Short mmCIF file of C-alpha atoms and ligand atoms in Angstrom, two decimals:
data_model
loop_
_atom_site.label_atom_id
_atom_site.label_comp_id
_atom_site.label_asym_id
_atom_site.label_seq_id
_atom_site.Cartn_x
_atom_site.Cartn_y
_atom_site.Cartn_z
CA MET E 1 30.21 -5.65 10.11
CA ASN E 2 26.95 -7.39 9.25
CA PRO E 3 26.00 -6.47 5.64
CA GLN E 4 22.45 -5.66 6.73
CA ILE E 5 23.75 -3.22 9.34
CA ILE E 6 26.04 -1.59 6.73
CA LYS E 7 23.07 -1.27 4.38
CA ASN E 8 20.93 0.29 7.08
CA VAL E 9 23.61 2.79 8.05
CA SER E 10 24.21 3.86 4.45
CA SER E 11 20.46 4.15 3.83
CA ARG E 12 20.02 6.35 6.88
CA GLU E 13 22.88 8.57 5.71
CA LEU E 14 21.24 8.82 2.31
CA ILE E 15 17.98 9.88 3.88
CA ALA E 16 19.71 12.47 6.03
CA ASP E 17 21.13 14.00 2.85
CA VAL E 18 17.86 14.32 0.94
CA GLN E 19 14.95 14.22 3.37
CA ALA E 20 14.55 17.95 3.93
CA ALA E 21 14.98 18.88 0.27
CA ALA E 22 12.61 16.12 -0.82
CA GLU E 23 9.73 17.72 1.02
CA SER E 24 9.42 20.20 -1.85
CA TRP E 25 9.78 17.59 -4.60
CA SER E 26 6.89 16.73 -6.90
CA PRO E 27 5.58 13.16 -6.89
CA GLN E 28 7.15 12.65 -10.31
CA ARG E 29 10.56 13.85 -9.17
CA THR E 30 10.29 11.61 -6.12
CA LEU E 31 9.45 8.57 -8.24
CA THR E 32 12.33 9.30 -10.58
CA TRP E 33 14.78 9.74 -7.70
CA ALA E 34 13.64 6.49 -6.13
CA ILE E 35 14.10 4.42 -9.26
CA GLU E 36 17.41 6.06 -10.21
CA THR E 37 18.73 5.60 -6.67
CA PHE E 38 17.59 2.06 -5.93
CA GLY E 39 17.06 0.51 -9.37
CA ASN E 40 15.28 -2.81 -9.16
CA ARG E 41 15.67 -2.81 -5.36
CA VAL E 42 12.68 -0.46 -5.01
CA ALA E 43 9.05 -1.26 -5.77
CA ILE E 44 5.65 0.39 -5.55
CA SER E 45 3.41 -1.28 -2.99
CA SER E 46 -0.20 -1.04 -4.02
CA ALA E 47 -3.49 -2.56 -2.89
CA CYS E 48 -4.89 -1.18 -6.16
CA GLY E 49 -6.71 1.65 -4.44
CA VAL E 50 -7.01 4.94 -6.26
CA GLU E 51 -3.91 6.39 -4.65
CA GLY E 52 -1.80 3.43 -5.65
CA MET E 53 -3.24 3.80 -9.13
CA VAL E 54 -1.92 7.37 -9.22
CA LEU E 55 1.60 6.13 -8.49
CA ILE E 56 1.43 3.38 -11.09
CA ASP E 57 0.16 5.77 -13.75
CA MET E 58 2.77 8.40 -12.91
CA ALA E 59 5.58 5.85 -12.95
CA SER E 60 4.42 4.52 -16.34
CA ARG E 61 4.71 8.03 -17.80
CA LEU E 62 8.24 8.44 -16.48
CA ARG E 63 9.88 5.15 -17.36
CA GLN E 64 9.27 1.49 -18.16
CA ASP E 65 11.49 -0.14 -15.55
CA PHE E 66 9.42 0.09 -12.40
CA ARG E 67 8.17 -2.65 -10.13
CA VAL E 68 4.75 -3.02 -8.51
CA PHE E 69 3.77 -5.58 -5.92
CA THR E 70 0.54 -6.32 -4.08
CA ILE E 71 -0.39 -8.48 -1.14
CA ASP E 72 -2.95 -10.97 -2.43
CA THR E 73 -4.79 -12.36 0.58
CA GLU E 74 -6.71 -14.70 -1.75
CA PHE E 75 -9.85 -13.17 -0.23
CA LEU E 76 -10.12 -10.16 -2.53
CA PHE E 77 -13.18 -9.11 -4.52
CA PRO E 78 -13.58 -10.23 -8.14
CA GLU E 79 -13.60 -6.52 -9.01
CA THR E 80 -10.14 -6.16 -7.46
CA TYR E 81 -8.71 -9.07 -9.43
CA ASN E 82 -10.35 -7.63 -12.54
CA LEU E 83 -8.61 -4.31 -11.87
CA MET E 84 -5.25 -6.09 -11.55
CA ASP E 85 -5.80 -7.60 -14.99
CA ARG E 86 -6.67 -4.19 -16.43
CA ILE E 87 -3.57 -2.63 -14.86
CA GLU E 88 -1.32 -5.26 -16.39
CA GLY E 89 -2.95 -4.81 -19.79
CA LYS E 90 -2.91 -1.02 -19.81
CA TYR E 91 0.59 -0.50 -18.45
CA GLY E 92 2.31 -3.59 -19.80
CA ILE E 93 3.56 -4.66 -16.38
CA THR E 94 3.32 -7.78 -14.29
CA ILE E 95 2.13 -7.11 -10.76
CA GLU E 96 4.21 -9.13 -8.32
CA LYS E 97 1.64 -10.90 -6.13
CA VAL E 98 2.69 -11.89 -2.65
CA TYR E 99 0.80 -14.60 -0.78
CA SER E 100 0.56 -15.97 2.71
CA VAL E 101 2.57 -19.13 3.34
CA LEU E 102 -0.78 -20.70 4.24
CA SER E 103 -3.44 -21.29 1.62
CA PRO E 104 -6.96 -20.42 2.80
CA GLU E 105 -7.58 -24.14 3.26
CA GLU E 106 -4.40 -24.61 5.31
CA GLN E 107 -5.28 -21.60 7.43
CA GLU E 108 -8.69 -23.12 8.18
CA LEU E 109 -7.11 -26.44 9.16
CA GLU E 110 -4.54 -24.76 11.39
CA HIS E 111 -6.56 -21.95 12.93
CA GLY E 112 -10.20 -22.89 12.42
CA ALA E 113 -12.92 -21.79 10.06
CA ALA E 114 -13.55 -18.10 9.35
CA LEU E 115 -10.58 -16.87 11.37
CA TRP E 116 -11.47 -13.30 10.41
CA THR E 117 -14.57 -13.54 12.61
CA GLN E 118 -12.65 -14.84 15.61
CA ASP E 119 -9.27 -13.15 15.45
CA PRO E 120 -8.98 -10.68 12.58
CA ASP E 121 -5.62 -9.42 13.83
CA LEU E 122 -4.15 -12.90 13.50
CA CYS E 123 -5.80 -13.33 10.11
CA CYS E 124 -4.31 -10.02 8.88
CA ASN E 125 -0.93 -10.95 10.26
CA LEU E 126 -0.99 -14.26 8.43
CA ARG E 127 -2.35 -12.96 5.14
CA LYS E 128 -0.95 -9.42 4.96
CA VAL E 129 1.77 -8.48 7.41
CA GLU E 130 3.99 -11.56 7.19
CA PRO E 131 3.86 -11.61 3.38
CA LEU E 132 4.71 -7.90 3.29
CA ARG E 133 7.64 -8.38 5.64
CA ARG E 134 8.92 -11.23 3.47
CA LYS E 135 8.61 -9.10 0.32
CA LEU E 136 10.30 -6.08 1.83
CA GLY E 137 13.20 -8.31 2.80
CA GLU E 138 14.05 -8.43 -0.93
CA LEU E 139 14.16 -4.65 -1.26
CA ASP E 140 16.20 -1.63 -0.16
CA ALA E 141 13.25 0.75 -0.45
CA TRP E 142 9.51 0.71 -1.01
CA MET E 143 7.10 3.29 -2.35
CA THR E 144 3.67 3.72 -0.80
CA SER E 145 0.69 5.93 -1.52
CA ILE E 146 0.03 7.05 2.05
CA ARG E 147 -1.06 10.63 2.68
CA ARG E 148 -0.60 12.69 5.80
CA ASP E 149 -4.28 13.61 6.00
CA GLN E 150 -5.47 10.01 6.08
CA THR E 151 -4.90 9.20 9.73
CA SER E 152 -3.27 10.80 12.74
CA ALA E 153 -0.61 8.10 12.62
CA ARG E 154 0.39 9.31 9.14
CA SER E 155 0.31 13.03 9.88
CA GLY E 156 4.04 13.11 10.56
CA ALA E 157 5.11 11.06 7.53
CA HIS E 158 7.90 12.41 5.32
CA ARG E 159 8.21 12.10 1.59
CA ILE E 160 11.36 10.07 2.16
CA GLU E 161 11.96 8.38 5.51
CA TRP E 162 13.48 5.43 7.28
CA ASP E 163 11.00 2.64 7.97
CA ALA E 164 12.10 1.37 11.36
CA LYS E 165 9.39 -1.24 11.38
CA PHE E 166 10.61 -3.09 8.31
CA GLY E 167 14.20 -1.83 8.12
CA LEU E 168 14.36 -0.11 4.74
CA VAL E 169 13.77 3.25 3.08
CA LYS E 170 10.13 4.27 2.71
CA ILE E 171 9.16 6.71 -0.05
CA ASN E 172 5.77 8.39 -0.06
CA PRO E 173 5.50 10.44 -3.30
CA ILE E 174 1.98 11.83 -2.66
CA VAL E 175 2.29 12.25 1.09
CA ASP E 176 1.12 15.88 0.87
CA TRP E 177 -1.85 15.27 -1.46
CA ASN E 178 -5.50 15.23 -0.45
CA ALA E 179 -8.34 13.07 -1.72
CA LYS E 180 -9.57 15.61 -4.23
CA GLN E 181 -6.14 15.77 -5.85
CA VAL E 182 -6.10 11.99 -6.10
CA TRP E 183 -9.48 11.80 -7.81
CA ARG E 184 -8.68 14.74 -10.05
CA TYR E 185 -5.58 12.91 -11.26
CA ILE E 186 -7.58 9.70 -11.78
CA HIS E 187 -10.18 11.45 -13.93
CA ASP E 188 -7.79 13.80 -15.76
CA HIS E 189 -5.55 10.92 -16.83
CA ASP E 190 -8.27 8.30 -17.37
CA VAL E 191 -6.71 5.97 -14.82
CA PRO E 192 -8.54 2.69 -14.17
CA TYR E 193 -9.95 2.14 -10.69
CA ASN E 194 -11.93 -0.45 -8.75
CA ALA E 195 -15.58 -0.59 -9.88
CA LEU E 196 -16.65 -1.00 -6.25
CA HIS E 197 -15.77 2.62 -5.57
CA ASP E 198 -18.85 3.51 -7.62
CA GLN E 199 -20.98 1.20 -5.47
CA ASP E 200 -20.50 2.85 -2.05
CA TYR E 201 -17.32 1.01 -1.17
CA PRO E 202 -14.97 3.83 -0.23
CA SER E 203 -12.63 1.36 1.42
CA ILE E 204 -11.85 -1.97 -0.19
CA GLY E 205 -10.09 -4.94 1.34
CA CYS E 206 -10.98 -8.59 1.69
CA MET E 207 -14.52 -9.67 0.83
CA GLN E 208 -15.15 -11.04 4.31
CA CYS E 209 -14.22 -7.79 6.04
CA THR E 210 -15.62 -5.15 3.70
CA ARG E 211 -19.15 -3.92 3.12
CA ALA E 212 -20.69 -0.91 1.43
CA VAL E 213 -21.34 2.14 3.61
CA GLY E 214 -24.62 3.99 3.89
CA PRO E 215 -25.29 7.72 3.64
CA GLY E 216 -23.57 9.60 6.44
CA GLU E 217 -21.58 6.61 7.63
CA ASP E 218 -17.89 6.92 8.31
CA PRO E 219 -16.05 5.62 5.23
CA ARG E 220 -14.25 3.19 7.51
CA ALA E 221 -17.53 1.76 8.77
CA GLY E 222 -17.39 -0.80 6.00
CA ARG E 223 -14.16 -2.31 7.24
CA TRP E 224 -14.12 -5.00 9.95
CA ALA E 225 -17.69 -4.12 10.87
CA GLY E 226 -18.44 -5.29 14.40
CA PHE E 227 -14.80 -5.14 15.47
CA ALA E 228 -12.80 -2.31 17.00
CA LYS E 229 -10.14 -3.05 14.39
CA THR E 230 -9.60 -0.26 11.84
CA GLU E 231 -6.16 -1.05 10.41
CA CYS E 232 -4.57 -4.20 9.04
CA GLY E 233 -1.21 -3.13 10.43
CA LEU E 234 0.91 -2.43 7.35
CA HIS E 235 1.66 1.25 8.01
CA VAL E 236 1.40 1.41 11.77
CA ILE E 237 4.41 3.28 13.05
CA GLU E 238 6.20 1.71 15.96
CA PRO E 239 8.93 3.23 18.07
CA ALA E 240 12.38 3.09 16.52
CA GLY E 241 14.22 -0.05 17.46
CA THR E 242 11.13 -2.19 17.65
CA SER E 243 9.59 -4.43 15.05
CA SER E 244 6.25 -3.52 13.59
CA ASN E 245 3.72 -4.59 11.01
CA GLY E 246 1.71 -3.09 8.10
CA THR E 247 -0.97 -0.48 7.33
CA PRO E 248 -4.01 0.23 5.18
CA ASP E 249 -4.30 2.94 2.60
CA ALA E 250 -6.72 5.65 3.47
CA LEU E 251 -8.66 7.05 0.56
CA VAL E 252 -11.09 9.81 0.19
CA ARG E 253 -13.52 10.15 -2.64
CA GLY E 254 -15.64 13.16 -3.21
CA GLY E 255 -14.41 14.52 0.07
CA SER E 256 -15.25 11.47 2.18
CA ALA E 257 -12.50 9.48 3.79
CA THR E 258 -11.81 5.97 2.57
CA VAL E 259 -9.50 3.34 3.97
CA LEU E 260 -7.89 0.64 1.91
CA SER E 261 -6.29 -2.32 3.51
S1 LIG D 1 -9.02 -8.16 6.08
FE1 LIG D 1 -10.20 -9.84 7.05
S2 LIG D 1 -10.04 -11.65 5.69
FE2 LIG D 1 -8.48 -10.12 5.07
S3 LIG D 1 -6.64 -10.77 6.09
FE3 LIG D 1 -7.61 -9.24 7.44
S4 LIG D 1 -8.99 -10.36 8.82
FE4 LIG D 1 -8.36 -11.78 7.15
#
């Protein structure tokens, strides 16, 4: 039998064994289980939003041998790159940065200037979804910081589940948390976070597609302004048996919803 099929079958059996029990696990127990079960074949996926920061900080308090990767679109804010440097310094880790196969210059030559203004879905596919799919191909499981209360599409997420879109185990240690819990953890543990969050950027992605939000505006209003698009596609759930792409991380600060790409 194809090794990939064998791997998928064994992973699904593993999930069947633990999924129900895992719903009552703490985030820390979930992180520990993930690393002990998958070793260096599991990694934390983080866009360096506050929820991802919670996972990184928790993991650092549990053990030293954990992996973190991020999708670097090469269009991120200087504040985001600065945060990556601070993370590496504070936690003594190297964030594995994953890039599009096309440099920004190559993308412009192939698809035209400012693709994000013409076809943001294609731009996100090139710069986020394809790199994520390539990275996940190296792994047996990935850990995300999604929460059920972020979007309706995430309301049915389990703490441990099979990711039919990318074909591996998906582990969501803080799936049952809310925004206040996230920020409480950040402040209680002095966890670094993106300086833009203090400048009315509840949701932070690429520079070209993110702006500050005004009083009373939906926290997502700052993402892809002028387009119907609200998600980059990394966590969009597709029917089992089909292939899907990625999702953004929804954040909430001070009670207001925030979406991270
Ligand atoms: S968020 Fe905007 S600039 Fe970034 S990959 Fe998507 S469309 Fe392109």
